[in-house]
XYZ file of C-alpha atoms in Angstrom:
724
model
C 47.941 -26.974 -34.958
C 44.951 -29.314 -34.737
C 46.480 -31.421 -32.034
C 43.775 -30.512 -29.515
C 41.360 -32.629 -31.577
C 43.253 -35.773 -30.562
C 41.702 -35.631 -27.101
C 37.931 -35.693 -26.486
C 36.110 -32.642 -25.177
C 34.987 -33.461 -21.643
C 32.312 -31.573 -19.700
C 31.862 -32.303 -16.030
C 28.923 -31.190 -13.945
C 27.843 -31.592 -10.336
C 24.243 -32.676 -9.934
C 22.592 -32.489 -6.553
C 20.435 -35.599 -6.596
C 18.532 -34.316 -3.561
C 17.333 -31.338 -5.595
C 16.487 -33.487 -8.608
C 14.467 -35.986 -6.577
C 12.693 -33.258 -4.601
C 11.783 -31.394 -7.787
C 10.400 -34.548 -9.402
C 8.411 -35.400 -6.275
C 7.071 -31.851 -6.135
C 5.978 -31.968 -9.768
C 4.224 -35.301 -9.224
C 2.413 -34.121 -6.091
C 1.214 -30.898 -7.723
C 0.611 -32.001 -11.337
C -0.891 -35.447 -10.832
C -4.527 -35.498 -11.985
C -4.464 -31.724 -12.441
C -7.562 -31.637 -14.658
C -9.644 -33.196 -11.873
C -12.146 -32.021 -10.960
C -13.255 -30.678 -14.315
C -15.396 -28.101 -12.578
C -15.022 -24.596 -11.156
C -13.246 -24.805 -7.785
C -13.796 -22.013 -5.221
C -12.009 -18.790 -6.346
C -11.557 -20.088 -9.877
C -14.994 -18.545 -10.338
C -13.361 -15.173 -9.526
C -10.039 -15.400 -11.381
C -11.578 -17.193 -14.351
C -13.621 -14.097 -15.221
C -10.416 -12.096 -15.603
C -8.800 -14.811 -17.728
C -11.784 -14.663 -20.092
C -11.512 -10.867 -20.263
C -7.805 -11.165 -21.138
C -8.631 -13.607 -23.907
C -11.156 -11.121 -25.305
C -8.886 -8.088 -24.665
C -11.587 -6.411 -22.553
C -10.518 -3.927 -19.895
C -11.233 -4.671 -16.220
C -10.252 -3.451 -12.754
C -9.548 -5.837 -9.880
C -9.162 -4.181 -6.498
C -7.364 -7.233 -5.067
C -4.013 -6.164 -6.480
C -1.671 -5.654 -9.458
C -2.077 -7.557 -12.729
C 0.976 -9.867 -12.920
C -0.730 -12.852 -11.286
C -3.805 -12.464 -13.472
C -1.622 -12.263 -16.577
C 0.228 -15.455 -15.646
C -3.093 -17.271 -15.249
C -4.172 -15.843 -18.606
C -0.896 -17.037 -20.124
C -1.860 -20.573 -19.181
C -5.197 -20.096 -20.904
C -3.517 -18.630 -23.989
C -1.057 -21.527 -24.259
C -3.975 -23.935 -23.987
C -5.898 -22.188 -26.764
C -8.676 -20.842 -24.527
C -11.033 -18.485 -26.380
C -12.496 -16.939 -23.216
C -15.988 -18.272 -23.822
C -17.171 -19.663 -20.512
C -19.655 -18.295 -17.995
C -17.889 -18.064 -14.623
C -20.977 -17.706 -12.471
C -21.082 -20.691 -10.119
C -18.669 -22.766 -8.040
C -18.995 -26.392 -9.106
C -20.136 -25.606 -12.657
C -18.803 -28.171 -15.141
C -16.206 -26.825 -17.574
C -17.168 -26.966 -21.235
C -14.864 -28.704 -23.701
C -13.346 -25.424 -24.936
C -11.829 -24.722 -21.483
C -8.232 -26.076 -21.225
C -8.425 -26.955 -17.529
C -4.944 -28.533 -17.302
C -3.314 -25.556 -19.008
C -5.119 -23.008 -16.833
C -3.982 -24.760 -13.655
C -0.468 -25.577 -14.841
C 1.454 -22.418 -13.875
C 0.159 -22.266 -10.263
C 0.947 -25.984 -9.902
C 4.428 -25.527 -11.372
C 5.109 -22.611 -9.020
C 3.944 -24.715 -6.075
C 6.208 -27.599 -7.111
C 9.271 -25.333 -7.460
C 8.772 -24.022 -3.919
C 10.083 -27.389 -2.671
C 13.633 -27.150 -4.133
C 13.660 -23.453 -3.220
C 13.025 -24.344 0.437
C 15.887 -26.852 0.296
C 18.320 -24.303 -1.135
C 17.302 -21.575 1.317
C 18.350 -23.701 4.279
C 21.594 -24.644 2.533
C 22.363 -20.959 1.957
C 21.561 -20.276 5.621
C 24.503 -22.654 6.331
C 22.413 -25.462 7.787
C 23.025 -29.110 6.992
C 21.692 -30.851 3.905
C 19.710 -33.065 6.246
C 17.913 -30.032 7.687
C 17.391 -28.647 4.182
C 15.941 -31.981 3.080
C 13.596 -31.910 6.069
C 12.348 -28.411 5.180
C 11.704 -29.449 1.583
C 9.839 -32.598 2.637
C 7.655 -30.620 5.038
C 6.695 -28.264 2.193
C 6.134 -31.299 -0.047
C 3.777 -32.940 2.447
C 1.839 -29.809 3.444
C -1.735 -30.477 2.336
C -2.827 -26.843 2.303
C 0.030 -25.834 -0.022
C -0.798 -28.741 -2.335
C -4.472 -27.798 -2.501
C -3.787 -24.130 -3.121
C -1.298 -24.835 -5.912
C -3.455 -27.290 -7.875
C -6.060 -24.760 -8.979
C -6.257 -21.461 -10.830
C -5.288 -19.415 -7.752
C -2.470 -16.972 -6.979
C -1.034 -17.960 -3.594
C 1.411 -20.579 -4.934
C 2.770 -18.079 -7.480
C 3.142 -15.473 -4.728
C 4.981 -17.903 -2.434
C 7.270 -18.956 -5.303
C 8.425 -15.374 -5.949
C 8.779 -14.717 -2.211
C 11.027 -17.762 -1.727
C 12.959 -16.933 -4.908
C 13.629 -13.438 -3.567
C 14.852 -14.818 -0.227
C 17.081 -17.426 -1.886
C 18.530 -14.871 -4.319
C 19.412 -12.489 -1.511
C 21.043 -15.231 0.556
C 23.141 -16.357 -2.422
C 24.172 -12.754 -3.059
C 25.061 -12.245 0.601
C 27.165 -15.404 0.756
C 29.028 -14.475 -2.451
C 29.788 -11.036 -1.035
C 32.302 -12.461 1.410
C 34.773 -13.555 -1.261
C 33.636 -12.308 -4.694
C 31.971 -8.906 -4.484
C 30.957 -7.343 -7.799
C 31.492 -10.604 -9.686
C 29.050 -11.764 -12.338
C 27.327 -14.137 -9.946
C 27.147 -11.446 -7.265
C 25.390 -9.055 -9.654
C 23.108 -11.809 -10.965
C 21.747 -12.812 -7.568
C 21.408 -9.212 -6.363
C 19.516 -8.276 -9.526
C 17.344 -11.386 -9.270
C 16.451 -10.379 -5.707
C 15.016 -7.079 -6.927
C 13.236 -8.709 -9.856
C 11.690 -11.438 -7.669
C 10.539 -8.859 -5.099
C 8.928 -6.812 -7.844
C 7.190 -9.919 -9.191
C 5.947 -10.848 -5.714
C 4.419 -7.389 -5.289
C 3.081 -7.620 -8.853
C 1.163 -10.804 -8.006
C -0.356 -9.574 -4.742
C 0.372 -6.634 -2.503
C 1.087 -9.172 0.246
C 4.461 -9.571 -1.496
C 5.307 -6.103 -0.221
C 5.719 -7.540 3.295
C 8.619 -9.802 2.313
C 10.090 -7.068 0.113
C 10.207 -4.719 3.105
C 11.772 -7.476 5.230
C 14.567 -8.052 2.706
C 15.183 -4.307 2.419
C 15.494 -4.123 6.208
C 17.915 -7.083 6.283
C 19.950 -5.575 3.417
C 20.075 -2.271 5.293
C 21.256 -4.042 8.455
C 23.960 -5.906 6.561
C 25.164 -2.675 4.962
C 25.223 -1.017 8.389
C 27.584 -3.761 9.544
C 29.723 -3.161 6.448
C 30.180 0.463 7.475
C 32.132 -0.764 10.498
C 34.561 -2.762 8.358
C 37.733 -0.642 8.191
C 39.113 -2.889 5.450
C 36.579 -1.421 3.011
C 37.449 1.923 1.443
C 34.988 4.786 1.177
C 34.755 4.277 -2.585
C 33.980 0.585 -2.091
C 31.247 1.389 0.419
C 29.677 3.921 -1.945
C 29.727 1.334 -4.761
C 28.076 -1.247 -2.491
C 25.410 1.254 -1.493
C 24.686 2.285 -5.086
C 24.547 -1.342 -6.253
C 21.975 -2.211 -3.612
C 19.984 0.951 -4.252
C 19.927 0.318 -8.007
C 18.873 -3.328 -7.833
C 16.618 -3.311 -4.783
C 14.963 0.103 -5.074
C 15.336 1.534 -8.580
C 14.888 -1.495 -10.882
C 11.756 -2.879 -9.124
C 9.955 0.385 -9.986
C 10.193 0.051 -13.792
C 9.531 -3.680 -13.418
C 6.290 -2.924 -11.599
C 5.330 -0.363 -14.244
C 6.002 -2.916 -16.981
C 3.317 -5.227 -15.549
C 0.748 -2.460 -15.977
C 2.099 -1.572 -19.415
C 1.543 -5.121 -20.662
C -1.824 -5.234 -18.873
C -3.063 -2.020 -20.513
C -1.623 -2.998 -23.885
C -3.505 -6.289 -23.840
C -6.786 -4.836 -22.576
C -7.594 -2.199 -25.171
C -11.312 -2.852 -25.540
C -14.124 -1.270 -23.565
C -15.868 -3.451 -20.996
C -18.153 -3.516 -17.974
C -15.546 -1.986 -15.625
C -15.043 1.193 -17.687
C -17.626 3.179 -15.811
C -15.521 3.621 -12.688
C -12.731 5.199 -14.757
C -12.565 8.819 -15.885
C -13.962 9.923 -19.213
C -10.433 10.348 -20.592
C -9.556 6.756 -19.685
C -12.800 5.431 -21.163
C -12.253 7.363 -24.370
C -8.828 5.722 -24.773
C -10.443 2.271 -25.036
C -11.823 0.785 -28.212
C -15.631 0.865 -28.285
C -17.849 2.126 -25.461
C -17.352 5.818 -24.753
C -14.682 6.043 -27.459
C -17.317 5.121 -30.022
C -19.438 8.041 -28.810
C -16.701 10.627 -28.300
C -14.518 9.835 -31.298
C -14.023 12.959 -33.335
C -15.497 15.419 -30.842
C -14.169 18.994 -30.782
C -11.278 19.269 -28.360
C -11.696 22.862 -27.179
C -14.862 23.982 -25.387
C -16.090 27.258 -26.862
C -18.945 29.663 -26.202
C -21.982 27.964 -27.721
C -20.647 24.429 -27.104
C -23.180 21.761 -26.179
C -21.701 19.553 -23.446
C -22.417 16.873 -20.870
C -20.646 17.221 -17.516
C -19.565 14.125 -15.605
C -18.561 14.291 -11.953
C -14.966 13.090 -11.553
C -15.512 11.408 -8.174
C -17.573 8.538 -9.577
C -19.006 7.751 -6.122
C -21.429 6.443 -5.082
C -21.772 5.944 -8.862
C -20.827 7.761 -12.035
C -23.291 10.491 -12.880
C -23.821 13.528 -15.107
C -25.121 17.013 -14.292
C -28.820 16.844 -15.074
C -32.025 18.852 -14.933
C -35.674 18.253 -15.785
C -38.906 20.219 -15.711
C -39.866 19.174 -12.163
C -39.308 21.718 -9.390
C -38.212 21.420 -5.770
C -41.162 20.991 -3.334
C -42.306 24.238 -1.758
C -41.752 22.602 1.626
C -39.694 19.536 2.519
C -40.806 16.848 4.951
C -38.805 18.453 7.770
C -40.667 21.742 7.308
C -37.878 23.687 5.592
C -38.825 25.689 2.540
C -37.249 25.697 -0.915
C -37.039 28.132 -3.818
C -39.471 25.998 -5.854
C -37.019 26.341 -8.734
C -36.316 23.664 -11.374
C -34.435 20.683 -9.958
C -30.763 20.121 -10.764
C -29.391 16.671 -9.958
C -26.664 14.226 -10.924
C -28.133 11.403 -13.009
C -26.331 8.024 -13.317
C -27.523 7.332 -16.887
C -26.955 8.980 -20.231
C -29.966 11.138 -21.090
C -30.813 14.065 -23.337
C -31.489 16.113 -20.188
C -27.777 15.883 -19.357
C -26.905 18.368 -22.141
C -25.908 21.944 -21.285
C -24.935 24.902 -23.449
C -21.952 27.092 -22.546
C -23.089 30.704 -22.993
C -21.209 33.983 -23.014
C -22.982 36.248 -20.442
C -22.451 39.258 -22.699
C -24.170 37.755 -25.730
C -27.521 36.141 -26.415
C -26.502 33.605 -29.042
C -26.337 29.886 -28.136
C -24.275 28.790 -31.144
C -20.546 28.573 -31.746
C -19.187 31.502 -33.714
C -16.830 31.172 -36.668
C -14.038 30.959 -35.700
C -14.932 29.443 -32.301
C -14.084 31.481 -29.192
C -12.555 28.984 -26.703
C -13.321 29.182 -22.985
C -10.209 29.538 -20.835
C -9.354 29.180 -17.154
C -10.927 32.013 -15.188
C -13.569 32.903 -17.800
C -17.135 33.662 -16.653
C -19.851 31.548 -18.279
C -23.530 30.739 -17.998
C -24.699 27.131 -18.295
C -28.020 26.825 -20.096
C -29.975 23.578 -19.839
C -30.325 22.343 -23.393
C -33.913 21.087 -23.318
C -35.570 23.591 -20.943
C -33.256 26.582 -21.790
C -33.121 27.562 -18.115
C -29.890 28.800 -16.551
C -27.879 26.936 -13.886
C -28.327 28.934 -10.705
C -27.526 28.879 -6.988
C -28.509 31.212 -4.170
C -28.665 31.530 -0.402
C -31.302 28.824 0.028
C -30.474 25.603 1.872
C -30.042 22.477 -0.245
C -32.739 19.818 0.278
C -30.573 17.170 1.995
C -27.482 19.231 2.855
C -28.794 22.271 4.760
C -25.301 23.707 5.296
C -24.855 23.966 1.533
C -26.697 26.052 -1.064
C -29.473 24.765 -3.293
C -28.574 24.459 -6.996
C -31.396 24.920 -9.484
C -32.320 26.083 -12.947
C -33.738 29.578 -12.552
C -37.436 30.212 -13.025
C -38.511 33.856 -12.872
C -41.506 33.872 -10.520
C -41.480 37.666 -10.554
C -40.586 37.842 -6.863
C -37.608 39.275 -5.038
C -35.284 36.403 -5.985
C -33.114 37.563 -8.876
C -31.166 35.139 -11.067
C -27.642 34.368 -9.892
C -26.333 32.360 -12.815
C -22.742 33.420 -13.419
C -20.020 30.780 -12.946
C -16.255 31.067 -13.124
C -14.462 28.185 -14.821
C -11.404 26.952 -12.891
C -9.314 24.275 -14.604
C -7.873 22.202 -11.774
C -5.266 20.305 -13.827
C -4.127 23.348 -15.816
C -0.527 23.915 -16.805
C -0.914 27.692 -16.980
C -3.541 30.332 -16.158
C -4.321 30.724 -19.864
C -5.210 27.058 -20.479
C -8.178 26.319 -22.728
C -11.038 24.206 -21.340
C -10.722 20.873 -23.156
C -13.123 18.022 -23.743
C -12.468 14.997 -21.490
C -8.930 16.118 -20.592
C -9.702 19.186 -18.443
C -10.956 18.772 -14.876
C -12.867 21.901 -13.899
C -14.572 23.513 -10.928
C -17.485 25.894 -11.316
C -17.264 28.725 -8.781
C -20.394 30.804 -8.321
C -19.559 34.462 -8.914
C -22.089 35.913 -6.433
C -21.548 33.598 -3.452
C -18.186 31.864 -4.205
C -19.924 28.515 -3.701
C -18.559 25.590 -5.706
C -20.767 23.225 -7.715
C -20.521 19.903 -5.863
C -21.982 16.407 -5.861
C -23.070 15.687 -2.287
C -23.691 12.006 -3.014
C -27.000 11.945 -1.120
C -29.944 10.327 -2.863
C -33.011 12.562 -3.236
C -36.493 11.344 -2.163
C -39.229 10.254 -4.549
C -39.902 13.829 -5.696
C -36.317 13.864 -7.019
C -36.625 10.384 -8.576
C -33.856 9.065 -6.271
C -31.284 10.993 -8.301
C -28.167 12.349 -6.566
C -28.137 15.751 -4.922
C -26.030 18.589 -6.357
C -25.239 21.527 -4.071
C -23.266 24.737 -3.888
C -20.501 24.189 -1.319
C -19.941 27.476 0.488
C -16.666 26.700 2.234
C -14.408 24.867 -0.179
C -10.834 24.110 0.765
C -8.785 22.237 -1.798
C -10.049 20.343 -4.823
C -12.080 17.412 -3.649
C -13.131 15.244 -6.587
C -16.811 15.723 -5.748
C -16.340 19.373 -6.805
C -14.580 18.536 -10.070
C -16.288 17.927 -13.424
C -15.162 17.084 -16.905
C -16.794 17.431 -20.311
C -17.555 13.970 -21.650
C -19.701 14.495 -24.770
C -19.264 17.661 -26.754
C -20.487 19.251 -29.981
C -20.393 22.734 -31.461
C -23.941 24.103 -31.414
C -25.184 25.413 -34.753
C -28.921 25.981 -34.207
C -30.197 29.154 -32.584
C -33.833 28.060 -32.679
C -34.931 25.846 -29.771
C -36.722 23.161 -31.821
C -33.764 22.786 -34.174
C -31.442 22.737 -31.190
C -33.400 19.869 -29.552
C -32.984 17.814 -32.722
C -29.291 18.687 -32.692
C -28.916 17.537 -29.084
C -30.197 14.060 -30.041
C -27.757 13.634 -32.948
C -24.118 12.426 -32.686
C -21.096 14.578 -33.487
C -18.818 13.972 -36.476
C -15.577 15.913 -36.107
C -12.099 14.403 -36.129
C -9.922 15.277 -33.150
C -8.036 12.538 -31.316
C -7.534 12.457 -27.548
C -4.706 10.151 -26.514
C -3.989 9.435 -22.855
C -0.367 8.701 -21.967
C 0.592 5.415 -20.328
C 1.666 7.147 -17.115
C -1.685 8.951 -16.889
C -3.550 5.658 -17.377
C -1.254 3.855 -14.911
C -1.702 6.541 -12.255
C -5.470 6.436 -12.566
C -5.670 2.635 -12.601
C -3.284 2.321 -9.648
C -5.333 4.803 -7.654
C -8.537 2.924 -8.439
C -6.977 -0.382 -7.341
C -5.856 1.139 -4.053
C -9.062 3.035 -3.293
C -11.775 0.909 -4.868
C -13.442 -1.014 -2.082
C -16.004 -3.676 -2.718
C -18.508 -4.098 0.059
C -17.042 -6.732 2.358
C -19.720 -9.234 3.185
C -19.446 -12.029 5.678
C -18.547 -15.221 3.835
C -19.416 -18.691 5.034
C -15.722 -19.633 5.097
C -14.235 -16.304 6.166
C -12.166 -16.369 9.338
C -10.086 -14.230 11.658
C -6.300 -14.204 11.798
C -6.421 -15.820 15.248
C -8.148 -18.883 13.785
C -5.248 -19.578 11.442
C -2.481 -20.430 13.891
C -4.298 -23.434 15.320
C -6.176 -24.126 12.066
C -9.577 -23.815 13.691
C -11.092 -23.179 10.269
C -11.145 -24.736 6.826
C -12.561 -23.942 3.396
C -14.632 -26.320 1.306
C -13.330 -25.750 -2.235
C -15.400 -28.268 -4.172
C -18.059 -30.925 -3.649
C -18.949 -33.633 -6.147
C -22.674 -33.397 -6.970
C -23.369 -37.098 -6.366
C -20.479 -38.880 -4.640
C -18.810 -37.955 -1.360
C -15.717 -36.609 -3.117
C -14.772 -33.130 -1.965
C -11.759 -30.847 -1.751
C -10.930 -28.751 1.312
C -8.229 -26.282 2.184
C -6.907 -28.115 5.241
C -3.341 -28.190 6.429
C -1.187 -30.990 7.769
C -2.189 -30.885 11.433
C 1.140 -32.212 12.647
C 3.138 -29.700 10.592
C 1.049 -26.728 11.741
C 1.403 -27.710 15.402
C 5.148 -28.306 14.975
C 5.582 -24.923 13.291
C 3.939 -23.179 16.256
C 6.102 -25.109 18.716
C 9.231 -24.275 16.704
C 8.366 -20.566 16.804
C 7.859 -20.675 20.573
C 11.091 -22.625 21.125
C 13.054 -20.233 18.916
C 11.683 -17.198 20.759
C 12.363 -18.655 24.225
C 15.871 -19.837 23.348
C 16.708 -16.479 21.758
C 15.604 -14.589 24.882
C 17.590 -17.012 27.053
C 20.717 -16.576 24.944
C 20.365 -12.790 24.925
C 20.046 -12.617 28.702
C 23.002 -14.959 29.184
C 25.152 -13.079 26.654
C 24.357 -9.863 28.520
C 25.905 -11.548 31.539
C 28.967 -12.472 29.409
C 27.944 -16.137 29.416
C 28.198 -17.703 25.950
C 26.327 -20.987 25.725
C 27.016 -21.524 22.022
C 29.934 -20.506 19.778
C 29.792 -17.110 18.093
C 29.414 -18.559 14.589
C 26.483 -20.714 15.797
C 24.894 -17.622 17.367
C 25.213 -15.638 14.118
C 23.705 -18.574 12.241
C 20.816 -18.691 14.716
C 20.156 -14.953 14.390
C 20.312 -15.020 10.577
C 17.827 -17.878 10.455
C 15.498 -15.966 12.762
C 15.687 -12.825 10.636
C 14.484 -14.771 7.613
C 12.098 -17.349 9.079
C 10.647 -15.631 12.147
C 10.792 -12.258 10.414
C 9.046 -13.719 7.364
C 6.314 -15.188 9.542
C 5.805 -11.950 11.488
C 5.620 -9.593 8.479
C 3.297 -11.925 6.559
C 0.961 -12.570 9.492
C 0.638 -9.635 11.880
C -0.537 -7.065 9.266
C -3.796 -9.009 8.876
C -4.835 -7.891 12.346
C -4.908 -4.324 10.995
C -6.794 -5.065 7.778
C -10.464 -4.315 7.353
C -11.245 -6.935 4.743
C -12.769 -10.383 4.501
C -10.038 -12.861 5.484
C -9.617 -16.495 4.526
C -7.322 -19.280 5.635
C -5.265 -19.105 2.437
C -4.039 -15.630 3.430
C -1.924 -17.365 6.088
C -0.008 -19.630 3.666
C 2.962 -17.279 2.969
C 3.507 -16.831 6.722
C 3.090 -20.572 7.283
C 5.775 -21.313 4.678
C 8.339 -19.287 6.621
C 7.266 -20.946 9.854
C 7.714 -24.413 8.336
C 11.294 -23.510 7.338
C 11.963 -22.805 11.010
C 11.153 -26.369 12.130
C 14.329 -28.138 10.851
C 16.416 -25.139 11.943
C 15.253 -25.529 15.535
C 15.635 -29.316 15.400
C 19.221 -29.101 14.139
C 20.067 -26.480 16.744
C 18.686 -28.644 19.548
C 20.572 -31.668 18.224
C 23.888 -29.824 17.828
C 23.940 -27.755 21.010
C 21.576 -29.227 23.592
C 22.064 -32.954 23.031
C 25.583 -33.315 24.370
C 25.865 -37.084 24.839
C 25.673 -39.829 22.240
C 22.663 -41.352 24.024
C 20.713 -38.098 24.036
C 21.465 -37.584 20.346
C 20.239 -41.089 19.527
C 17.048 -40.580 21.508
C 16.486 -37.204 19.880
C 16.978 -38.674 16.398
C 14.480 -41.426 17.239
C 11.958 -38.786 18.292
C 12.519 -36.942 15.019
C 11.846 -40.139 13.059
C 8.638 -40.742 15.031
C 7.592 -37.132 14.569
C 8.214 -37.220 10.821
C 6.220 -40.442 10.594
C 3.293 -38.601 12.167
C 3.681 -35.862 9.542
C 3.472 -38.505 6.802
C 0.478 -40.100 8.522
C -1.381 -36.758 8.716
C -0.575 -36.067 5.067
C -1.949 -39.432 3.962
C -4.999 -39.083 6.204
C -6.077 -35.787 4.676
C -4.923 -36.451 1.103
C -8.439 -37.622 0.059
C -9.788 -34.100 0.654
C -6.612 -32.648 -0.866
C -7.005 -34.488 -4.163
C -10.780 -35.027 -4.125
C -10.944 -38.796 -3.662
C -14.410 -40.351 -3.064
C -15.169 -40.942 0.615
C -17.986 -42.594 2.516
C -19.982 -40.771 5.175
C -18.109 -42.635 7.917
C -14.735 -41.688 6.412
C -15.774 -38.046 6.171
C -16.834 -38.027 9.813
C -13.454 -39.516 10.785
C -11.730 -36.544 9.119
C -13.481 -34.027 11.343
C -10.674 -33.822 13.890
C -11.992 -30.478 15.129
C -15.591 -29.501 15.742
C -14.947 -26.151 14.049
C -14.114 -27.830 10.723
C -16.916 -27.765 8.204
C -16.632 -31.165 6.515
C -19.621 -31.512 4.184
C -21.696 -34.632 4.898
C -24.851 -35.315 2.932
C -27.884 -36.435 4.856
C -28.873 -39.999 4.086
């Protein structure tokens, strides 16, 4: 019974020494001296701020993209014990001892190192030789720009890692499909493709380009499957559903999960709250939540409220009035009503308070029980401090003459009667009987007499209006533009009928307990919209460049300069590799056109399997370069050389593919093959020479003035040389 114990248990495993050696070399090249320089390097000044906010659990918004990349950088800080206390205000600033520099830079460096074995495996899965795969991996290993970008607290190396992982996973899935569809391995690699694509998009929206490419390739492969009569209809449906589930359905919840973790971690109020809605701000600990906690939920007749414009542009502001009146005549000669000014004020102020009044009653307090205001109800808005009524009439607004002036009515005893009735329209209502709610309800105020809508024009008033923002009555309103939508931010139930008592009441905080919780999907939708629409003013940067400059590397970026020695770090690529990648792309394009023309004439220069291999390689490598490069010509944003690195990676993979193809199919004789191999050796030696030449500015080694001048191979490169 126990006879099996007589023989030893033997486990055998195949180890690809190429992969092991390449991985070790990649780790050495990316991790060696990772803590140097112990100073803020280029965009570390940008990403470091977010890492500190993660450590302190303070909410922020970054318009550059989703939060996964930021969270991975923060993970490095967390593992290193970073407390978030460092002032990220200057490139070159020395890190204090509490900043775990090595830990913060570790994950980008690790991702950059793992790109090397991934490149090797991609070419193997594309059915090219191990020699070609080794060449691709070595080119990635010796690419100076990829080394530089991966050795600091930056996101490009993480993005490229997930992009290559997605490509490799899909290729492994596709190759397994031929003989083991729906096996465990088949499902694993298909699922990993969707997960890696979702992670790539979660790091930067640039990952969407490769995701779309893989979806297109998967769609093309499935189209070919439809022509296979050996597959039953049921099998085809199962294949379609499997691809749809893993490549389209699962990435959605994955993407949402990044935001869920992000919002769970960042629960405290911070400096970026102000661009979010009142409901979002109130869901954060501190800040507005500290003010609004316990406010009454339902707005009633007699409520004292502040009204915030939902648009938040050009800045957040609240409906406001003060005792000053509009000038009798404006500078352009137009006249005004000389009524009390109504503006939108970007700061909290007692003059932002308004009282919701029932037009049929005189009292300005909340009755017992309160009478809630509902969608469609008619109200008057009384300015809390001056007790004048919000009014609009057929008088041109000061800066928007096609719109009506909005004022607080002053009775001058002339033929200009008050027009101060407003209909409350709840934009985000669920039914026509919805109650107007604090923070949660988004409302429009429609003027009963003229049907004009209360709107923030966004224009800044002159000195007589204290540069506050203009509020107008929009006569022709189609749809619900956010400039016409308001929400109650601060709210209390008024109890004092006398004006002096009411003024004291307006200055005091509220103390009633009603919670207002915002669902995750509501917070996600708002945050996602802000990320997509929030645009920082793009300013010309010293090292910004155009997409045309990238192909020939006519630009560089100085990442760091030692304050005393000549040591400096630049984002500069391996000149030989970049030139070879461009040549490879041209050769591939020309050969493909030649083959297509010849095949149209029924002339087949290469075997069918070699042609399919050539096309598949082009779909991945040329397609990857195209989708990651051409979109930048359509973008209106400040561009830098590092934006080209994902496209460059695909182009580098094309080099050994073209070389192997030329060797296998164009070098027919033994002599020509030998000469071609000798040229490859000489070419690769030049790649190594270029790598070693520029490694001092890759790793930040000290250089003399003469050595720095020798590195300026192009006049357009900005190598920093101190004057003697």
